[in-house]
mmCIF file of C-alpha atoms in Angstrom:
data_model
loop_
_atom_site.group_PDB
_atom_site.id
_atom_site.type_symbol
_atom_site.label_atom_id
_atom_site.label_comp_id
_atom_site.label_asym_id
_atom_site.label_seq_id
_atom_site.Cartn_x
_atom_site.Cartn_y
_atom_site.Cartn_z
ATOM 1 C CA MET A 828 -4.094 17.310 8.709
ATOM 2 C CA GLU A 829 -2.107 16.505 11.808
ATOM 3 C CA ILE A 830 1.400 15.197 11.252
ATOM 4 C CA LEU A 831 3.310 13.445 14.016
ATOM 5 C CA GLY A 832 6.708 11.788 14.397
ATOM 6 C CA ARG A 833 10.355 12.673 13.907
ATOM 7 C CA THR A 834 9.788 15.114 16.782
ATOM 8 C CA PHE A 835 8.340 17.776 14.515
ATOM 9 C CA ARG A 836 5.033 19.107 13.268
ATOM 10 C CA PHE A 837 4.378 20.620 9.876
ATOM 11 C CA ALA A 838 2.075 23.599 9.633
ATOM 12 C CA ALA A 839 -1.117 22.869 7.725
ATOM 13 C CA VAL A 840 -0.175 25.414 5.096
ATOM 14 C CA ARG A 841 3.197 23.796 4.535
ATOM 15 C CA PHE A 842 1.630 20.381 4.058
ATOM 16 C CA ALA A 843 -1.020 21.774 1.728
ATOM 17 C CA ALA A 844 1.775 23.257 -0.344
ATOM 18 C CA LEU A 845 3.528 19.905 -0.547
ATOM 19 C CA ALA A 846 1.342 18.733 -3.398
ATOM 20 C CA THR A 847 2.295 21.784 -5.428
ATOM 21 C CA VAL A 848 5.989 21.402 -4.691
ATOM 22 C CA CYS A 849 6.032 17.686 -5.468
ATOM 23 C CA GLY A 850 4.104 18.330 -8.658
ATOM 24 C CA LEU A 851 7.035 20.363 -9.929
ATOM 25 C CA PHE A 852 9.352 17.355 -9.857
ATOM 26 C CA ALA A 853 9.672 15.204 -12.966
ATOM 27 C CA ILE A 854 11.870 12.296 -13.888
ATOM 28 C CA ALA A 855 15.470 13.005 -12.975
ATOM 29 C CA GLY A 856 17.191 14.683 -15.863
ATOM 30 C CA SER A 857 13.963 15.376 -17.736
ATOM 31 C CA ARG A 858 12.193 18.689 -18.215
ATOM 32 C CA ALA A 859 8.778 17.313 -19.073
ATOM 33 C CA GLU A 860 6.460 15.238 -16.930
ATOM 34 C CA ALA A 861 6.190 11.719 -18.271
ATOM 35 C CA ALA A 862 3.066 10.240 -19.678
ATOM 36 C CA VAL A 863 1.944 7.201 -17.700
ATOM 37 C CA GLY A 864 2.149 3.830 -19.384
ATOM 38 C CA PHE A 865 0.061 0.923 -18.140
ATOM 39 C CA GLN A 866 0.082 -2.832 -18.487
ATOM 40 C CA ARG A 867 -2.399 -5.317 -17.097
ATOM 41 C CA LEU A 868 -1.036 -8.837 -17.044
ATOM 42 C CA THR A 869 -1.061 -12.228 -15.386
ATOM 43 C CA TYR A 870 2.083 -14.056 -14.330
ATOM 44 C CA THR A 871 2.595 -17.538 -12.922
ATOM 45 C CA ALA A 872 4.021 -17.645 -9.405
ATOM 46 C CA PRO A 873 6.014 -20.555 -7.974
ATOM 47 C CA GLY A 874 3.505 -23.258 -7.138
ATOM 48 C CA GLY A 875 1.429 -22.485 -10.216
ATOM 49 C CA ALA A 876 -0.834 -19.672 -9.018
ATOM 50 C CA HIS A 877 -1.877 -17.255 -11.749
ATOM 51 C CA VAL A 878 -1.498 -13.740 -10.349
ATOM 52 C CA GLU A 879 -3.160 -10.643 -11.771
ATOM 53 C CA ALA A 880 -1.138 -7.431 -11.681
ATOM 54 C CA GLY A 881 -1.177 -3.857 -12.905
ATOM 55 C CA ILE A 882 1.990 -1.964 -13.790
ATOM 56 C CA TRP A 883 2.256 1.815 -14.155
ATOM 57 C CA TYR A 884 5.439 3.445 -15.419
ATOM 58 C CA PRO A 885 6.917 6.531 -17.117
ATOM 59 C CA SER A 886 6.156 6.395 -20.814
ATOM 60 C CA GLU A 887 5.679 8.515 -23.916
ATOM 61 C CA GLY A 888 2.698 9.220 -26.090
ATOM 62 C CA VAL A 889 -0.785 10.546 -25.565
ATOM 63 C CA GLU A 890 -2.711 9.419 -22.526
ATOM 64 C CA LYS A 891 -6.273 8.323 -23.165
ATOM 65 C CA PRO A 892 -9.116 7.550 -20.775
ATOM 66 C CA GLU A 893 -9.225 3.804 -20.211
ATOM 67 C CA PRO A 894 -11.581 1.773 -18.007
ATOM 68 C CA LEU A 895 -10.105 0.202 -14.880
ATOM 69 C CA SER A 896 -12.719 -1.938 -13.201
ATOM 70 C CA LEU A 897 -15.532 0.592 -12.616
ATOM 71 C CA ASN A 898 -13.126 3.530 -12.489
ATOM 72 C CA GLU A 899 -11.301 5.248 -15.342
ATOM 73 C CA GLN A 900 -7.653 6.265 -15.704
ATOM 74 C CA ASP A 901 -5.719 8.352 -18.223
ATOM 75 C CA VAL A 902 -2.832 6.186 -19.439
ATOM 76 C CA VAL A 903 -0.891 5.020 -22.489
ATOM 77 C CA THR A 904 -1.896 1.375 -22.538
ATOM 78 C CA GLY A 905 1.075 -0.777 -23.503
ATOM 79 C CA GLY A 906 3.342 2.235 -24.008
ATOM 80 C CA ALA A 907 7.115 1.866 -24.026
ATOM 81 C CA VAL A 908 8.996 2.350 -20.751
ATOM 82 C CA ARG A 909 10.804 5.689 -20.614
ATOM 83 C CA GLY A 910 14.043 5.974 -18.657
ATOM 84 C CA THR A 911 16.671 3.784 -17.032
ATOM 85 C CA ASP A 912 17.647 2.955 -13.455
ATOM 86 C CA LEU A 913 14.029 3.575 -12.464
ATOM 87 C CA PRO A 914 12.935 3.030 -8.856
ATOM 88 C CA LEU A 915 10.272 0.385 -8.273
ATOM 89 C CA VAL A 916 7.384 0.456 -5.790
ATOM 90 C CA VAL A 917 5.215 -2.600 -5.137
ATOM 91 C CA ILE A 918 1.687 -2.251 -3.744
ATOM 92 C CA SER A 919 -0.202 -4.661 -1.471
ATOM 93 C CA HIS A 920 -3.956 -4.085 -1.177
ATOM 94 C CA GLY A 921 -6.262 -4.720 1.766
ATOM 95 C CA THR A 922 -8.563 -7.654 2.492
ATOM 96 C CA GLY A 923 -10.916 -8.359 -0.408
ATOM 97 C CA GLY A 924 -9.311 -5.779 -2.684
ATOM 98 C CA SER A 925 -7.476 -5.884 -5.991
ATOM 99 C CA PHE A 926 -4.546 -4.331 -7.816
ATOM 100 C CA THR A 927 -6.777 -1.400 -8.809
ATOM 101 C CA GLY A 928 -7.423 -0.073 -5.292
ATOM 102 C CA HIS A 929 -4.627 2.509 -5.241
ATOM 103 C CA TYR A 930 -4.412 3.306 -8.938
ATOM 104 C CA ASP A 931 -4.338 7.063 -8.372
ATOM 105 C CA THR A 932 -1.317 6.730 -6.070
ATOM 106 C CA ALA A 933 0.345 4.506 -8.672
ATOM 107 C CA ILE A 934 -0.258 7.125 -11.367
ATOM 108 C CA ALA A 935 1.179 9.894 -9.181
ATOM 109 C CA LEU A 936 4.307 7.811 -8.621
ATOM 110 C CA ALA A 937 4.643 6.941 -12.310
ATOM 111 C CA LYS A 938 4.404 10.611 -13.257
ATOM 112 C CA ALA A 939 7.256 11.250 -10.824
ATOM 113 C CA GLY A 940 9.479 8.632 -12.451
ATOM 114 C CA PHE A 941 8.668 5.428 -10.579
ATOM 115 C CA VAL A 942 7.592 2.051 -11.880
ATOM 116 C CA VAL A 943 4.709 0.747 -9.772
ATOM 117 C CA ALA A 944 3.538 -2.866 -9.646
ATOM 118 C CA ALA A 945 0.388 -3.885 -7.777
ATOM 119 C CA LEU A 946 -0.861 -7.443 -7.500
ATOM 120 C CA THR A 947 -4.234 -8.956 -6.711
ATOM 121 C CA HIS A 948 -3.445 -11.252 -3.792
ATOM 122 C CA PRO A 949 -4.411 -14.864 -4.615
ATOM 123 C CA GLY A 950 -7.066 -16.091 -2.198
ATOM 124 C CA ASP A 951 -7.669 -12.657 -0.691
ATOM 125 C CA ASN A 952 -9.426 -10.501 -3.238
ATOM 126 C CA TYR A 953 -12.814 -9.270 -4.385
ATOM 127 C CA LEU A 954 -13.518 -12.522 -6.273
ATOM 128 C CA ASP A 955 -11.926 -15.105 -3.986
ATOM 129 C CA ASN A 956 -11.523 -14.695 -0.225
ATOM 130 C CA SER A 957 -10.879 -18.361 0.512
ATOM 131 C CA ARG A 958 -7.489 -17.583 2.091
ATOM 132 C CA ALA A 959 -8.159 -14.113 3.463
ATOM 133 C CA LEU A 960 -7.336 -15.239 6.994
ATOM 134 C CA PHE A 961 -4.085 -16.859 5.914
ATOM 135 C CA ILE A 962 -2.445 -13.481 6.109
ATOM 136 C CA SER A 963 1.013 -15.003 6.372
ATOM 137 C CA ASP A 964 0.685 -15.954 2.665
ATOM 138 C CA ARG A 965 0.852 -12.325 1.651
ATOM 139 C CA PRO A 966 4.495 -11.329 2.215
ATOM 140 C CA ARG A 967 5.660 -14.254 0.091
ATOM 141 C CA GLN A 968 3.279 -13.200 -2.682
ATOM 142 C CA VAL A 969 4.736 -9.686 -2.731
ATOM 143 C CA SER A 970 8.279 -11.058 -2.829
ATOM 144 C CA GLN A 971 7.241 -13.195 -5.789
ATOM 145 C CA LEU A 972 5.879 -10.068 -7.488
ATOM 146 C CA LEU A 973 9.282 -8.470 -6.967
ATOM 147 C CA ASP A 974 10.946 -11.547 -8.463
ATOM 148 C CA PHE A 975 8.709 -11.271 -11.513
ATOM 149 C CA MET A 976 9.354 -7.570 -11.988
ATOM 150 C CA LEU A 977 13.136 -7.798 -11.638
ATOM 151 C CA GLU A 978 13.667 -11.066 -13.495
ATOM 152 C CA HIS A 979 10.868 -11.527 -16.036
ATOM 153 C CA TRP A 980 8.929 -8.317 -16.727
ATOM 154 C CA SER A 981 9.386 -7.033 -20.276
ATOM 155 C CA GLY A 982 10.649 -3.675 -18.958
ATOM 156 C CA ARG A 983 13.044 -5.076 -16.362
ATOM 157 C CA ALA A 984 16.122 -3.584 -18.063
ATOM 158 C CA SER A 985 14.818 -0.138 -17.085
ATOM 159 C CA LEU A 986 14.605 -0.971 -13.373
ATOM 160 C CA SER A 987 17.041 -0.333 -10.565
ATOM 161 C CA THR A 988 17.484 -3.365 -8.327
ATOM 162 C CA GLN A 989 18.708 -1.094 -5.527
ATOM 163 C CA LYS A 990 15.771 1.345 -5.397
ATOM 164 C CA VAL A 991 12.784 -0.700 -4.287
ATOM 165 C CA GLY A 992 9.964 0.494 -2.057
ATOM 166 C CA ALA A 993 6.683 -0.979 -0.847
ATOM 167 C CA PHE A 994 3.251 0.515 -0.165
ATOM 168 C CA GLY A 995 0.594 -1.336 1.799
ATOM 169 C CA PHE A 996 -2.920 -0.561 2.997
ATOM 170 C CA SER A 997 -4.752 -2.386 5.811
ATOM 171 C CA ALA A 998 -3.845 -6.089 5.416
ATOM 172 C CA GLY A 999 -1.343 -4.794 2.883
ATOM 173 C CA GLY A 1000 0.148 -2.591 5.584
ATOM 174 C CA PHE A 1001 0.667 -5.651 7.773
ATOM 175 C CA THR A 1002 2.209 -7.368 4.747
ATOM 176 C CA VAL A 1003 4.708 -4.581 4.151
ATOM 177 C CA LEU A 1004 5.719 -4.437 7.820
ATOM 178 C CA ALA A 1005 6.484 -8.166 7.711
ATOM 179 C CA LEU A 1006 8.522 -7.648 4.544
ATOM 180 C CA VAL A 1007 10.743 -4.998 6.138
ATOM 181 C CA GLY A 1008 11.601 -7.023 9.221
ATOM 182 C CA GLY A 1009 8.454 -7.175 11.341
ATOM 183 C CA ARG A 1010 8.012 -10.308 13.439
ATOM 184 C CA TYR A 1011 4.394 -10.964 14.283
ATOM 185 C CA ASP A 1012 2.609 -13.369 16.606
ATOM 186 C CA LEU A 1013 -0.781 -14.341 15.212
ATOM 187 C CA GLY A 1014 -1.504 -16.116 18.465
ATOM 188 C CA LEU A 1015 -2.326 -12.651 19.811
ATOM 189 C CA VAL A 1016 -5.402 -12.436 17.556
ATOM 190 C CA SER A 1017 -7.436 -14.827 19.700
ATOM 191 C CA GLU A 1018 -6.335 -13.045 22.854
ATOM 192 C CA HIS A 1019 -7.242 -9.636 21.417
ATOM 193 C CA CYS A 1020 -10.602 -10.764 20.073
ATOM 194 C CA ALA A 1021 -11.584 -12.287 23.396
ATOM 195 C CA ASP A 1022 -11.634 -8.726 24.740
ATOM 196 C CA HIS A 1023 -12.751 -6.906 21.571
ATOM 197 C CA ALA A 1024 -15.290 -9.181 19.934
ATOM 198 C CA ASP A 1025 -17.160 -6.242 18.357
ATOM 199 C CA GLU A 1026 -14.224 -5.141 16.216
ATOM 200 C CA TRP A 1027 -14.598 -5.681 12.470
ATOM 201 C CA THR A 1028 -11.557 -7.961 12.290
ATOM 202 C CA CYS A 1029 -12.749 -10.104 15.177
ATOM 203 C CA LYS A 1030 -16.208 -10.501 13.653
ATOM 204 C CA TYR A 1031 -14.611 -11.437 10.338
ATOM 205 C CA VAL A 1032 -12.546 -14.141 12.035
ATOM 206 C CA ALA A 1033 -15.498 -15.411 14.077
ATOM 207 C CA ASN A 1034 -17.776 -15.657 11.036
ATOM 208 C CA SER A 1035 -15.251 -17.248 8.710
ATOM 209 C CA PRO A 1036 -16.197 -20.725 7.441
ATOM 210 C CA VAL A 1037 -12.477 -21.496 7.136
ATOM 211 C CA PRO A 1038 -10.827 -22.547 10.418
ATOM 212 C CA VAL A 1039 -7.484 -20.867 10.991
ATOM 213 C CA ASN A 1040 -4.927 -21.811 13.613
ATOM 214 C CA PHE A 1041 -3.512 -18.430 14.573
ATOM 215 C CA ALA A 1042 -1.238 -20.112 17.095
ATOM 216 C CA VAL A 1043 1.013 -21.526 14.370
ATOM 217 C CA PRO A 1044 4.377 -19.810 14.917
ATOM 218 C CA ARG A 1045 6.349 -18.044 12.221
ATOM 219 C CA ALA A 1046 10.121 -18.276 12.023
ATOM 220 C CA ASP A 1047 11.724 -14.999 13.056
ATOM 221 C CA GLY A 1048 12.363 -12.841 10.022
ATOM 222 C CA ALA A 1049 11.040 -15.470 7.601
ATOM 223 C CA ASP A 1050 9.172 -12.874 5.542
ATOM 224 C CA THR A 1051 11.867 -10.198 5.401
ATOM 225 C CA ASP A 1052 12.784 -9.096 1.881
ATOM 226 C CA PRO A 1053 16.033 -7.091 2.023
ATOM 227 C CA ARG A 1054 15.418 -5.670 -1.437
ATOM 228 C CA ILE A 1055 12.825 -3.279 0.019
ATOM 229 C CA LYS A 1056 14.515 -0.072 1.133
ATOM 230 C CA ALA A 1057 11.545 2.121 2.167
ATOM 231 C CA ALA A 1058 7.925 1.523 3.164
ATOM 232 C CA VAL A 1059 4.647 3.436 3.217
ATOM 233 C CA VAL A 1060 2.094 1.843 5.535
ATOM 234 C CA ALA A 1061 -1.516 3.069 5.663
ATOM 235 C CA ALA A 1062 -3.960 1.893 8.348
ATOM 236 C CA PRO A 1063 -2.094 -1.366 9.031
ATOM 237 C CA ALA A 1064 -4.161 -4.377 10.053
ATOM 238 C CA LEU A 1065 -3.173 -6.479 13.066
ATOM 239 C CA GLY A 1066 -0.681 -3.918 14.305
ATOM 240 C CA TYR A 1067 -0.917 -5.318 17.819
ATOM 241 C CA THR A 1068 0.394 -8.722 16.658
ATOM 242 C CA PHE A 1069 3.893 -7.264 16.401
ATOM 243 C CA GLY A 1070 3.865 -6.618 20.140
ATOM 244 C CA LYS A 1071 6.370 -4.247 21.716
ATOM 245 C CA ALA A 1072 9.464 -5.918 20.251
ATOM 246 C CA GLY A 1073 8.298 -7.332 16.920
ATOM 247 C CA LEU A 1074 9.332 -4.285 14.891
ATOM 248 C CA ALA A 1075 12.742 -3.871 16.515
ATOM 249 C CA ASN A 1076 14.498 -5.147 13.387
ATOM 250 C CA VAL A 1077 12.859 -2.673 11.001
ATOM 251 C CA ARG A 1078 15.755 -0.633 9.658
ATOM 252 C CA VAL A 1079 14.231 1.039 6.616
ATOM 253 C CA PRO A 1080 12.487 4.441 6.609
ATOM 254 C CA VAL A 1081 8.740 4.168 7.216
ATOM 255 C CA GLN A 1082 5.917 6.575 6.469
ATOM 256 C CA LEU A 1083 2.866 5.653 8.561
ATOM 257 C CA TRP A 1084 -0.732 6.820 8.094
ATOM 258 C CA ARG A 1085 -3.740 6.617 10.401
ATOM 259 C CA ALA A 1086 -7.323 7.620 9.717
ATOM 260 C CA ALA A 1087 -8.505 9.508 12.798
ATOM 261 C CA ALA A 1088 -12.046 8.145 12.394
ATOM 262 C CA ASP A 1089 -11.078 4.585 11.414
ATOM 263 C CA GLU A 1090 -14.149 2.494 12.137
ATOM 264 C CA ILE A 1091 -12.516 -0.767 11.025
ATOM 265 C CA LEU A 1092 -9.204 -0.626 12.895
ATOM 266 C CA PRO A 1093 -9.844 1.503 15.995
ATOM 267 C CA GLN A 1094 -7.296 3.078 18.273
ATOM 268 C CA PRO A 1095 -4.919 2.222 19.839
ATOM 269 C CA PHE A 1096 -4.371 -1.306 18.562
ATOM 270 C CA TYR A 1097 -3.326 -0.836 14.960
ATOM 271 C CA ALA A 1098 -1.450 2.154 13.509
ATOM 272 C CA GLN A 1099 -0.662 3.555 16.938
ATOM 273 C CA ALA A 1100 0.666 0.190 18.102
ATOM 274 C CA VAL A 1101 2.964 0.154 15.076
ATOM 275 C CA TYR A 1102 4.122 3.705 15.753
ATOM 276 C CA ASP A 1103 4.916 2.865 19.368
ATOM 277 C CA ALA A 1104 6.883 -0.273 18.417
ATOM 278 C CA LEU A 1105 9.035 1.061 15.585
ATOM 279 C CA PRO A 1106 12.630 1.598 16.744
ATOM 280 C CA VAL A 1107 12.941 4.849 14.798
ATOM 281 C CA ALA A 1108 9.965 7.189 14.786
ATOM 282 C CA PRO A 1109 8.335 7.106 11.356
ATOM 283 C CA GLN A 1110 6.955 10.033 9.473
ATOM 284 C CA TYR A 1111 3.470 9.791 10.993
ATOM 285 C CA PHE A 1112 0.342 11.287 9.455
ATOM 286 C CA VAL A 1113 -2.973 11.338 11.296
ATOM 287 C CA VAL A 1114 -5.827 12.367 8.987
ATOM 288 C CA PRO A 1115 -8.699 14.170 10.759
ATOM 289 C CA GLY A 1116 -12.143 13.057 9.626
ATOM 290 C CA ALA A 1117 -10.860 10.176 7.507
ATOM 291 C CA GLY A 1118 -12.343 6.707 7.714
ATOM 292 C CA HIS A 1119 -10.569 3.457 6.971
ATOM 293 C CA TYR A 1120 -11.489 3.303 3.301
ATOM 294 C CA ASP A 1121 -10.506 6.885 2.555
ATOM 295 C CA PHE A 1122 -7.027 5.597 1.709
ATOM 296 C CA LEU A 1123 -8.542 3.881 -1.337
ATOM 297 C CA ALA A 1124 -8.722 5.842 -4.574
ATOM 298 C CA PRO A 1125 -11.776 8.083 -4.967
ATOM 299 C CA CYS A 1126 -14.655 6.135 -6.479
ATOM 300 C CA SER A 1127 -16.470 6.737 -9.724
ATOM 301 C CA ALA A 1128 -20.249 7.093 -9.542
ATOM 302 C CA ALA A 1129 -20.639 3.543 -10.858
ATOM 303 C CA LEU A 1130 -18.320 2.082 -8.236
ATOM 304 C CA ALA A 1131 -19.940 4.124 -5.464
ATOM 305 C CA GLN A 1132 -23.309 2.700 -6.424
ATOM 306 C CA GLN A 1133 -21.964 -0.854 -6.285
ATOM 307 C CA VAL A 1134 -19.949 -0.614 -3.032
ATOM 308 C CA PRO A 1135 -21.219 2.423 -1.094
ATOM 309 C CA ASP A 1136 -19.708 1.272 2.205
ATOM 310 C CA ILE A 1137 -16.216 1.551 0.742
ATOM 311 C CA CYS A 1138 -16.834 4.649 -1.337
ATOM 312 C CA THR A 1139 -18.786 6.852 1.081
ATOM 313 C CA SER A 1140 -16.762 9.243 3.222
ATOM 314 C CA ALA A 1141 -17.961 11.057 6.325
ATOM 315 C CA PRO A 1142 -19.863 14.309 5.749
ATOM 316 C CA GLY A 1143 -17.403 17.116 5.145
ATOM 317 C CA PHE A 1144 -14.482 14.864 4.224
ATOM 318 C CA ASP A 1145 -13.268 15.366 0.655
ATOM 319 C CA ARG A 1146 -11.518 12.172 -0.405
ATOM 320 C CA ALA A 1147 -10.347 13.568 -3.732
ATOM 321 C CA ALA A 1148 -8.752 16.605 -2.066
ATOM 322 C CA PHE A 1149 -7.153 14.391 0.569
ATOM 323 C CA HIS A 1150 -5.681 12.120 -2.090
ATOM 324 C CA ARG A 1151 -3.959 15.026 -3.778
ATOM 325 C CA ARG A 1152 -2.110 15.661 -0.508
ATOM 326 C CA PHE A 1153 -1.705 11.978 0.297
ATOM 327 C CA ASN A 1154 -0.219 11.109 -3.085
ATOM 328 C CA ALA A 1155 2.125 14.094 -2.966
ATOM 329 C CA ALA A 1156 3.418 13.024 0.447
ATOM 330 C CA VAL A 1157 3.918 9.426 -0.699
ATOM 331 C CA VAL A 1158 5.807 10.572 -3.800
ATOM 332 C CA ASP A 1159 7.961 12.917 -1.734
ATOM 333 C CA PHE A 1160 8.803 10.156 0.758
ATOM 334 C CA PHE A 1161 9.888 7.683 -1.890
ATOM 335 C CA LYS A 1162 11.857 10.360 -3.740
ATOM 336 C CA GLU A 1163 13.757 11.099 -0.554
ATOM 337 C CA ASN A 1164 14.427 7.483 0.384
ATOM 338 C CA LEU A 1165 14.953 5.695 -2.941
ATOM 339 C CA ARG A 1166 17.652 7.944 -4.352
#
């Protein structure tokens, strides 16, 4: 894997060893790795929307295999929260996804002492895509998830309000960038698609039955949530809409990922555009051989049969092996920046 940014390069061996090193860390002050507790719940957001979420956290007890959509995870369902002053990471999925899409990353973080909350974005998920193009809805939805976790979740007394991070993939990556100070101009979508009509995003917009006025301006900084202190952004959608100056106010540490063979968000308009616009060079990972969907958790056989386009990697690319390195790097980043 090639690693760029911060004016350094890691040797491949060093990065491969990162998973082993990070695996040695446990919850601060504890000698044993925590079991992973899990809750699946629905909360009511302001305005009345019922929002589905999954929460992973350090717990105690015996993990058991439990179904999660068409995948399976080893968790203590409904287990008690273990620890205090725990850092919190919120996850925003990509277009048409759900809270389950990055469950393996959530488990890795929970084993390392984090509480992780992932929502299914209302109107932009695998069951309902009626508002998928209203991407400016998303940052508010994540902030409302944070409100729920810090003010209403049953385990809120165990959380630190000062150690909050965010992880986003694809449209979720755009969401997280907006939350940490990014100022986007959706009017640039029409301009971009006039010259790149064959791109996946442009076809999606062109074929949508829902008319969207991308020229509607957003107030500067309207989506910023100052509670978020660090961000991991994987294959961000609409990176070019931030322009050259739209990320100038991002002041939190960022870890940025790009799939070198991303067929959905091709170079140089997405991750690279974000890298070029950030005022401080992020920790930048470019993953040789990876496609766009390789940032999603490895698929079970049942899920691969149902959605092969999302689950099938390029020949020679081992998604499971990549995710061991990916998850270790994400854990290490949040450990460093949410202390």
